[in-house]
PDB file of C-alpha atoms in Angstrom:
ATOM      1  CA  MET A 297      -0.086   0.105   0.070  1.00 80.00           C
ATOM      2  CA  GLY A 298       2.900   2.303   0.565  1.00 80.00           C
ATOM      3  CA  GLU A 299       3.845   1.899  -2.998  1.00 88.00           C
ATOM      4  CA  LEU A 300       0.522   3.412  -4.163  1.00 91.00           C
ATOM      5  CA  VAL A 301      -0.091   5.832  -1.332  1.00 90.00           C
ATOM      6  CA  GLY A 302       3.451   6.845  -0.369  1.00 88.00           C
ATOM      7  CA  ASP A 303       4.953   5.875   2.909  1.00 91.00           C
ATOM      8  CA  SER A 304       4.565   8.942   4.993  1.00 91.00           C
ATOM      9  CA  VAL A 305       0.365   8.861   3.882  1.00 90.00           C
ATOM     10  CA  TYR A 306       0.211   4.885   4.780  1.00 89.00           C
ATOM     11  CA  GLU A 307       1.640   5.554   8.287  1.00 90.00           C
ATOM     12  CA  ARG A 308      -0.706   8.292   8.752  1.00 88.00           C
ATOM     13  CA  TYR A 309      -4.013   6.789   7.109  1.00 91.00           C
ATOM     14  CA  GLY A 310      -3.210   3.059   6.835  1.00 89.00           C
ATOM     15  CA  ASN A 311      -5.196   1.523   4.633  1.00 91.00           C
ATOM     16  CA  GLU A 312      -7.774   4.077   3.917  1.00 90.00           C
ATOM     17  CA  LEU A 313      -7.780   6.387   1.121  1.00 93.00           C
ATOM     18  CA  PRO A 314      -7.845   9.754   2.987  1.00 95.00           C
ATOM     19  CA  LEU A 315      -8.803  12.062  -0.186  1.00 97.00           C
ATOM     20  CA  LEU A 316     -12.488  11.840  -2.161  1.00 97.00           C
ATOM     21  CA  ILE A 317     -13.509  14.357  -5.195  1.00 98.00           C
ATOM     22  CA  LYS A 318     -16.868  14.754  -5.411  1.00 97.00           C
ATOM     23  CA  ILE A 319     -19.223  16.751  -8.345  1.00 97.00           C
ATOM     24  CA  LEU A 320     -22.020  18.847  -6.692  1.00 97.00           C
ATOM     25  CA  ASP A 321     -24.481  20.078  -9.272  1.00 97.00           C
ATOM     26  CA  ILE A 322     -26.142  22.780  -7.387  1.00 95.00           C
ATOM     27  CA  ASP A 323     -29.863  24.295  -8.789  1.00 92.00           C
ATOM     28  CA  GLY A 324     -31.687  24.463  -5.453  1.00 86.00           C
ATOM     29  CA  PRO A 325     -30.825  25.715  -2.250  1.00 93.00           C
ATOM     30  CA  LEU A 326     -28.155  23.568  -0.725  1.00 95.00           C
ATOM     31  CA  SER A 327     -28.544  23.330   3.300  1.00 97.00           C
ATOM     32  CA  LEU A 328     -26.562  25.645   5.714  1.00 98.00           C
ATOM     33  CA  GLN A 329     -24.069  23.130   7.024  1.00 98.00           C
ATOM     34  CA  ILE A 330     -20.855  22.986   8.679  1.00 99.00           C
ATOM     35  CA  HIS A 331     -18.184  19.874   9.194  1.00 99.00           C
ATOM     36  CA  PRO A 332     -16.743  18.861  12.542  1.00 98.00           C
ATOM     37  CA  ASP A 333     -12.758  18.572  12.718  1.00 98.00           C
ATOM     38  CA  ASP A 334     -11.057  15.341  13.083  1.00 97.00           C
ATOM     39  CA  ASN A 335     -10.851  15.286  16.972  1.00 98.00           C
ATOM     40  CA  THR A 336     -14.862  15.699  17.059  1.00 98.00           C
ATOM     41  CA  ALA A 337     -15.813  13.496  14.269  1.00 98.00           C
ATOM     42  CA  MET A 338     -13.566  10.964  15.708  1.00 97.00           C
ATOM     43  CA  GLU A 339     -15.259  11.251  19.228  1.00 98.00           C
ATOM     44  CA  ARG A 340     -18.425  11.245  18.020  1.00 98.00           C
ATOM     45  CA  HIS A 341     -18.617   9.315  14.824  1.00 98.00           C
ATOM     46  CA  ASN A 342     -15.505   7.030  14.814  1.00 96.00           C
ATOM     47  CA  SER A 343     -14.685   9.383  11.298  1.00 96.00           C
ATOM     48  CA  TYR A 344     -12.169  11.808   9.939  1.00 96.00           C
ATOM     49  CA  GLY A 345     -13.436  15.167  10.026  1.00 97.00           C
ATOM     50  CA  LYS A 346     -13.881  17.191   6.452  1.00 98.00           C
ATOM     51  CA  THR A 347     -11.632  20.151   5.323  1.00 98.00           C
ATOM     52  CA  GLU A 348     -12.989  20.457   1.766  1.00 97.00           C
ATOM     53  CA  CYS A 349     -12.130  23.016  -1.377  1.00 97.00           C
ATOM     54  CA  TRP A 350     -14.833  23.775  -3.671  1.00 97.00           C
ATOM     55  CA  TYR A 351     -13.449  24.571  -7.296  1.00 97.00           C
ATOM     56  CA  ILE A 352     -16.205  26.031  -9.222  1.00 97.00           C
ATOM     57  CA  MET A 353     -16.421  24.504 -13.249  1.00 97.00           C
ATOM     58  CA  GLU A 354     -19.588  26.915 -14.004  1.00 97.00           C
ATOM     59  CA  ALA A 355     -21.513  29.423 -12.236  1.00 97.00           C
ATOM     60  CA  GLU A 356     -24.956  30.897 -13.161  1.00 97.00           C
ATOM     61  CA  PRO A 357     -25.187  34.726 -13.117  1.00 96.00           C
ATOM     62  CA  SER A 358     -27.666  34.145 -10.366  1.00 95.00           C
ATOM     63  CA  ALA A 359     -25.636  31.523  -8.499  1.00 97.00           C
ATOM     64  CA  ARG A 360     -24.762  32.506  -4.579  1.00 97.00           C
ATOM     65  CA  ILE A 361     -22.353  31.035  -1.903  1.00 97.00           C
ATOM     66  CA  TYR A 362     -22.804  31.563   1.416  1.00 97.00           C
ATOM     67  CA  LEU A 363     -19.558  31.517   3.555  1.00 96.00           C
ATOM     68  CA  GLY A 364     -19.323  32.284   7.242  1.00 96.00           C
ATOM     69  CA  LEU A 365     -20.848  34.944   9.215  1.00 97.00           C
ATOM     70  CA  ASN A 366     -20.463  39.000   8.550  1.00 96.00           C
ATOM     71  CA  ARG A 367     -20.440  39.502  12.076  1.00 97.00           C
ATOM     72  CA  THR A 368     -19.787  37.965  15.498  1.00 98.00           C
ATOM     73  CA  LEU A 369     -22.458  35.726  16.924  1.00 98.00           C
ATOM     74  CA  THR A 370     -23.144  34.129  20.325  1.00 98.00           C
ATOM     75  CA  ALA A 371     -24.549  30.385  19.726  1.00 98.00           C
ATOM     76  CA  GLN A 372     -27.508  31.643  21.230  1.00 98.00           C
ATOM     77  CA  GLU A 373     -28.150  34.616  18.617  1.00 98.00           C
ATOM     78  CA  PHE A 374     -27.517  32.283  15.947  1.00 98.00           C
ATOM     79  CA  TYR A 375     -29.583  29.722  17.172  1.00 98.00           C
ATOM     80  CA  ASP A 376     -32.425  32.355  17.523  1.00 98.00           C
ATOM     81  CA  MET A 377     -32.079  33.546  13.842  1.00 98.00           C
ATOM     82  CA  CYS A 378     -31.764  30.261  12.425  1.00 97.00           C
ATOM     83  CA  LYS A 379     -35.289  29.497  14.084  1.00 95.00           C
ATOM     84  CA  ASN A 380     -36.571  32.856  13.192  1.00 95.00           C
ATOM     85  CA  ASN A 381     -35.650  32.570   9.491  1.00 95.00           C
ATOM     86  CA  THR A 382     -33.400  35.362   9.722  1.00 97.00           C
ATOM     87  CA  ILE A 383     -29.957  33.954   9.309  1.00 98.00           C
ATOM     88  CA  GLU A 384     -29.000  34.931   5.608  1.00 97.00           C
ATOM     89  CA  ARG A 385     -28.618  38.565   6.937  1.00 98.00           C
ATOM     90  CA  ALA A 386     -25.776  37.161   9.370  1.00 98.00           C
ATOM     91  CA  LEU A 387     -24.211  35.225   6.157  1.00 97.00           C
ATOM     92  CA  ASN A 388     -21.505  36.376   3.737  1.00 96.00           C
ATOM     93  CA  VAL A 389     -22.635  36.415   0.232  1.00 95.00           C
ATOM     94  CA  ILE A 390     -20.276  36.247  -2.568  1.00 94.00           C
ATOM     95  CA  THR A 391     -21.371  35.599  -6.358  1.00 95.00           C
ATOM     96  CA  PRO A 392     -18.949  32.456  -7.617  1.00 95.00           C
ATOM     97  CA  LYS A 393     -17.001  32.652 -10.961  1.00 94.00           C
ATOM     98  CA  LYS A 394     -15.686  29.711 -13.245  1.00 95.00           C
ATOM     99  CA  GLY A 395     -12.304  29.200 -11.999  1.00 95.00           C
ATOM    100  CA  ASP A 396     -12.665  30.177  -8.289  1.00 95.00           C
ATOM    101  CA  LEU A 397     -11.052  27.991  -5.506  1.00 95.00           C
ATOM    102  CA  ILE A 398     -12.603  28.364  -2.141  1.00 95.00           C
ATOM    103  CA  HIS A 399     -11.200  26.845   0.986  1.00 95.00           C
ATOM    104  CA  ILE A 400     -13.782  25.530   3.263  1.00 96.00           C
ATOM    105  CA  ALA A 401     -12.525  24.568   7.104  1.00 96.00           C
ATOM    106  CA  PRO A 402     -14.161  22.674   9.512  1.00 98.00           C
ATOM    107  CA  GLY A 403     -16.488  25.003  11.381  1.00 98.00           C
ATOM    108  CA  THR A 404     -17.197  26.917   8.361  1.00 97.00           C
ATOM    109  CA  LEU A 405     -20.923  27.620   7.649  1.00 98.00           C
ATOM    110  CA  HIS A 406     -21.485  27.063   3.630  1.00 98.00           C
ATOM    111  CA  ALA A 407     -24.392  27.169   1.336  1.00 98.00           C
ATOM    112  CA  ALA A 408     -25.179  27.562  -1.901  1.00 98.00           C
ATOM    113  CA  LYS A 409     -28.184  28.812  -4.240  1.00 96.00           C
ATOM    114  CA  GLY A 410     -28.542  28.819  -8.066  1.00 93.00           C
ATOM    115  CA  GLY A 411     -26.931  27.044 -10.872  1.00 95.00           C
ATOM    116  CA  ILE A 412     -23.296  26.015  -9.998  1.00 98.00           C
ATOM    117  CA  LEU A 413     -21.381  23.138 -10.618  1.00 98.00           C
ATOM    118  CA  VAL A 414     -18.623  22.300  -8.351  1.00 98.00           C
ATOM    119  CA  ALA A 415     -15.565  20.013  -7.736  1.00 98.00           C
ATOM    120  CA  GLU A 416     -15.667  19.304  -4.143  1.00 98.00           C
ATOM    121  CA  ILE A 417     -12.148  18.075  -2.881  1.00 98.00           C
ATOM    122  CA  GLN A 418     -12.368  16.996   0.385  1.00 98.00           C
ATOM    123  CA  GLN A 419     -11.099  14.547   3.648  1.00 98.00           C
ATOM    124  CA  VAL A 420     -12.845  11.111   2.701  1.00 96.00           C
ATOM    125  CA  SER A 421     -15.824  11.903   5.357  1.00 96.00           C
ATOM    126  CA  ASP A 422     -19.531  11.729   5.458  1.00 93.00           C
ATOM    127  CA  VAL A 423     -20.515  13.741   8.131  1.00 98.00           C
ATOM    128  CA  THR A 424     -22.364  17.055   7.910  1.00 98.00           C
ATOM    129  CA  TYR A 425     -24.203  18.777  10.251  1.00 99.00           C
ATOM    130  CA  ARG A 426     -27.167  20.906   8.973  1.00 98.00           C
ATOM    131  CA  VAL A 427     -28.313  23.659  10.772  1.00 98.00           C
ATOM    132  CA  TYR A 428     -30.868  25.785   8.579  1.00 97.00           C
ATOM    133  CA  ASP A 429     -32.533  24.568   5.491  1.00 96.00           C
ATOM    134  CA  TRP A 430     -34.065  27.578   4.007  1.00 92.00           C
ATOM    135  CA  GLY A 431     -37.226  27.192   5.790  1.00 85.00           C
ATOM    136  CA  ARG A 432     -38.045  23.560   4.213  1.00 85.00           C
ATOM    137  CA  GLU A 433     -37.469  22.040   7.854  1.00 84.00           C
ATOM    138  CA  HIS A 434     -40.500  23.336   8.898  1.00 78.00           C
ATOM    139  CA  ASP A 435     -42.597  21.903   6.527  1.00 78.00           C
ATOM    140  CA  PRO A 436     -43.417  18.269   7.037  1.00 77.00           C
ATOM    141  CA  SER A 437     -43.496  17.624   3.405  1.00 78.00           C
ATOM    142  CA  THR A 438     -39.695  18.720   2.802  1.00 79.00           C
ATOM    143  CA  ALA A 439     -38.106  18.387   5.916  1.00 79.00           C
ATOM    144  CA  ARG A 440     -34.901  16.851   6.434  1.00 89.00           C
ATOM    145  CA  GLU A 441     -32.931  15.438   9.414  1.00 92.00           C
ATOM    146  CA  MET A 442     -31.193  18.757  10.801  1.00 94.00           C
ATOM    147  CA  HIS A 443     -28.064  18.692  13.495  1.00 97.00           C
ATOM    148  CA  MET A 444     -28.214  22.146  15.668  1.00 97.00           C
ATOM    149  CA  ASP A 445     -27.763  20.081  18.593  1.00 97.00           C
ATOM    150  CA  LEU A 446     -24.438  18.563  17.274  1.00 98.00           C
ATOM    151  CA  ALA A 447     -23.415  21.358  15.461  1.00 98.00           C
ATOM    152  CA  ILE A 448     -23.712  24.098  17.938  1.00 98.00           C
ATOM    153  CA  ASP A 449     -20.483  23.703  19.513  1.00 97.00           C
ATOM    154  CA  CYS A 450     -18.275  23.240  16.470  1.00 98.00           C
ATOM    155  CA  ILE A 451     -19.059  26.335  14.551  1.00 98.00           C
ATOM    156  CA  ASP A 452     -16.914  29.144  14.147  1.00 98.00           C
ATOM    157  CA  TYR A 453     -19.148  32.255  15.007  1.00 98.00           C
ATOM    158  CA  ASN A 454     -16.504  34.933  14.579  1.00 97.00           C
ATOM    159  CA  LEU A 455     -16.794  37.501  11.616  1.00 94.00           C
ATOM    160  CA  LEU A 456     -15.072  36.087   8.628  1.00 92.00           C
ATOM    161  CA  VAL A 457     -13.932  37.867   5.391  1.00 88.00           C
ATOM    162  CA  PRO A 458     -14.745  35.707   2.456  1.00 80.00           C
ATOM    163  CA  GLU A 459     -11.959  36.826   0.461  1.00 79.00           C
ATOM    164  CA  SER A 460      -9.490  35.188   3.112  1.00 82.00           C
ATOM    165  CA  LEU A 461     -11.088  31.917   1.614  1.00 80.00           C
ATOM    166  CA  LEU A 462     -10.655  32.556  -1.740  1.00 80.00           C
ATOM    167  CA  ARG A 463      -7.435  31.348  -3.653  1.00 79.00           C
ATOM    168  CA  LEU A 464      -7.522  33.103  -6.662  1.00 73.00           C
ATOM    169  CA  GLU A 465      -4.326  32.189  -7.946  1.00 81.00           C
ATOM    170  CA  GLY A 466      -5.512  28.899  -8.248  1.00 90.00           C
ATOM    171  CA  PHE A 467      -3.505  27.139  -5.399  1.00 93.00           C
ATOM    172  CA  CYS A 468      -4.790  26.106  -2.033  1.00 93.00           C
ATOM    173  CA  GLU A 469      -2.871  24.260   0.350  1.00 94.00           C
ATOM    174  CA  THR A 470      -4.557  22.538   3.697  1.00 95.00           C
ATOM    175  CA  PRO A 471      -3.245  20.373   6.565  1.00 95.00           C
ATOM    176  CA  TYR A 472      -4.351  17.195   4.372  1.00 96.00           C
ATOM    177  CA  PHE A 473      -3.871  18.013   0.564  1.00 97.00           C
ATOM    178  CA  LYS A 474      -2.540  20.716  -1.700  1.00 96.00           C
ATOM    179  CA  ILE A 475      -4.349  21.775  -4.857  1.00 97.00           C
ATOM    180  CA  GLN A 476      -2.515  23.512  -8.072  1.00 96.00           C
ATOM    181  CA  GLU A 477      -4.687  24.141 -11.077  1.00 96.00           C
ATOM    182  CA  GLN A 478      -2.443  23.576 -14.174  1.00 95.00           C
ATOM    183  CA  GLU A 479      -3.090  24.771 -17.895  1.00 96.00           C
ATOM    184  CA  ILE A 480      -1.479  22.108 -20.175  1.00 97.00           C
ATOM    185  CA  ILE A 481      -0.241  23.722 -23.305  1.00 95.00           C
ATOM    186  CA  GLU A 482       3.235  21.903 -23.798  1.00 95.00           C
ATOM    187  CA  PRO A 483       4.101  19.059 -22.329  1.00 95.00           C
ATOM    188  CA  LEU A 484       4.497  18.694 -18.407  1.00 95.00           C
ATOM    189  CA  VAL A 485       7.212  16.462 -17.139  1.00 96.00           C
ATOM    190  CA  LYS A 486       6.685  15.094 -13.441  1.00 95.00           C
ATOM    191  CA  ASN A 487       8.092  12.861 -11.043  1.00 93.00           C
ATOM    192  CA  SER A 488       6.195  11.291  -8.140  1.00 92.00           C
ATOM    193  CA  HIS A 489       9.233  10.615  -6.319  1.00 88.00           C
ATOM    194  CA  PHE A 490       9.737  14.258  -5.487  1.00 88.00           C
ATOM    195  CA  HIS A 491       6.598  14.128  -3.485  1.00 86.00           C
ATOM    196  CA  ASP A 492       6.050  11.303  -0.856  1.00 88.00           C
ATOM    197  CA  GLY A 493       2.321  10.452  -1.396  1.00 92.00           C
ATOM    198  CA  PHE A 494       0.172  10.092  -4.321  1.00 96.00           C
ATOM    199  CA  THR A 495      -1.134  12.461  -6.672  1.00 97.00           C
ATOM    200  CA  LEU A 496      -4.520  13.017  -8.487  1.00 98.00           C
ATOM    201  CA  TYR A 497      -5.333  14.845 -11.584  1.00 98.00           C
ATOM    202  CA  PHE A 498      -8.970  15.992 -11.936  1.00 98.00           C
ATOM    203  CA  VAL A 499      -9.362  17.487 -15.607  1.00 98.00           C
ATOM    204  CA  THR A 500     -11.789  20.948 -15.512  1.00 97.00           C
ATOM    205  CA  GLU A 501     -11.360  21.684 -19.074  1.00 97.00           C
ATOM    206  CA  GLY A 502     -10.282  19.874 -22.166  1.00 98.00           C
ATOM    207  CA  SER A 503      -8.651  16.887 -22.274  1.00 97.00           C
ATOM    208  CA  VAL A 504      -5.051  15.646 -21.252  1.00 98.00           C
ATOM    209  CA  GLU A 505      -3.220  12.080 -21.898  1.00 97.00           C
ATOM    210  CA  VAL A 506      -0.923  11.143 -19.292  1.00 97.00           C
ATOM    211  CA  PHE A 507       2.134   8.911 -20.451  1.00 95.00           C
ATOM    212  CA  THR A 508       4.305   6.820 -17.881  1.00 90.00           C
ATOM    213  CA  GLY A 509       6.488   5.090 -20.575  1.00 81.00           C
ATOM    214  CA  LYS A 510       4.718   1.756 -20.554  1.00 82.00           C
ATOM    215  CA  THR A 511       0.999   3.107 -20.406  1.00 91.00           C
ATOM    216  CA  MET A 512      -1.148   5.750 -21.650  1.00 94.00           C
ATOM    217  CA  GLU A 513      -4.318   7.305 -20.003  1.00 95.00           C
ATOM    218  CA  LYS A 514      -6.560   9.619 -21.280  1.00 97.00           C
ATOM    219  CA  ILE A 515      -8.714  11.807 -19.330  1.00 97.00           C
ATOM    220  CA  GLY A 516     -11.429  14.083 -19.886  1.00 98.00           C
ATOM    221  CA  ARG A 517     -13.621  16.775 -18.256  1.00 97.00           C
ATOM    222  CA  GLY A 518     -14.840  15.483 -14.892  1.00 97.00           C
ATOM    223  CA  GLU A 519     -12.962  12.543 -14.863  1.00 98.00           C
ATOM    224  CA  VAL A 520      -9.853  11.965 -12.377  1.00 98.00           C
ATOM    225  CA  LEU A 521      -6.402   9.916 -12.636  1.00 97.00           C
ATOM    226  CA  MET A 522      -4.469   8.599  -9.432  1.00 97.00           C
ATOM    227  CA  ILE A 523      -0.252   8.652 -10.078  1.00 95.00           C
ATOM    228  CA  PRO A 524       0.985   6.004  -7.279  1.00 94.00           C
ATOM    229  CA  ALA A 525       3.814   7.211  -5.402  1.00 92.00           C
ATOM    230  CA  SER A 526       6.302   4.771  -6.779  1.00 91.00           C
ATOM    231  CA  LEU A 527       5.412   5.514 -10.311  1.00 93.00           C
ATOM    232  CA  GLY A 528       8.690   7.749 -11.310  1.00 93.00           C
ATOM    233  CA  GLU A 529       8.490   9.731 -14.373  1.00 95.00           C
ATOM    234  CA  TYR A 530       5.564  10.664 -16.229  1.00 96.00           C
ATOM    235  CA  ARG A 531       4.433  13.348 -19.030  1.00 97.00           C
ATOM    236  CA  ILE A 532       1.424  14.726 -19.532  1.00 98.00           C
ATOM    237  CA  ILE A 533       0.100  16.133 -22.802  1.00 97.00           C
ATOM    238  CA  GLY A 534      -2.834  17.496 -24.237  1.00 97.00           C
ATOM    239  CA  LYS A 535      -4.977  20.957 -24.170  1.00 95.00           C
ATOM    240  CA  GLY A 536      -6.844  21.674 -21.330  1.00 96.00           C
ATOM    241  CA  LYS A 537      -6.802  22.747 -17.594  1.00 97.00           C
ATOM    242  CA  VAL A 538      -6.246  20.554 -14.324  1.00 98.00           C
ATOM    243  CA  LEU A 539      -6.109  20.329 -10.538  1.00 98.00           C
ATOM    244  CA  GLU A 540      -3.263  18.438  -9.218  1.00 98.00           C
ATOM    245  CA  ILE A 541      -3.880  17.448  -5.913  1.00 98.00           C
ATOM    246  CA  SER A 542      -1.149  16.143  -3.739  1.00 96.00           C
ATOM    247  CA  CYS A 543      -2.310  14.188  -0.614  1.00 95.00           C
ATOM    248  CA  ILE A 544      -0.051  15.480   2.191  1.00 87.00           C
TER     249      ILE A 544
END
């Protein structure tokens, strides 16, 4: 397993692959939610927490992302505003653009509305705490399970400047993975031995071919290729854009 994921990654995670990529096609409102950190998730759910990054693949002009609080609140104030359907006024609102990369740390309130296609790069975890569902939670025909009791002591109630989470240069580093957006025009030569871990390539535009010397793999938009830690030198050719995701 160490040859696949790298010795340091194997020591940290064992036989589990620690990263997951999802494609989120958001049309209707996404519930306001948070994810716990590793310590809380392990204690409560025997799971890792969830640090994630959103890469915006497409966004309609009407799309909106809600990210953190625009003022500092107490837990009671936050609870009351959710119950009174007034929490939206306390949330930062950003208009996403194609190519935006957003770092969402554990405890950060987030939601979305409108037409958005998102590539979500995250720790492997299904632990999500919903705290507000745009009034749908009060209608028996649309109500879903809510988790305010679990979330209340995990939320970051401090004022957040949303620009601090935007990675406009196409680079994002978290304690668990690094993301670098790259445009492939000329052949790109890489070597997996320069990084003690595996690498994922996710195509956001066009298509590319990855040559290892013995094999060739072609990947198109929305597809992922894993480069084993032990592979050595490889080449990427084609015309397109990729996210290079390195597990730490």
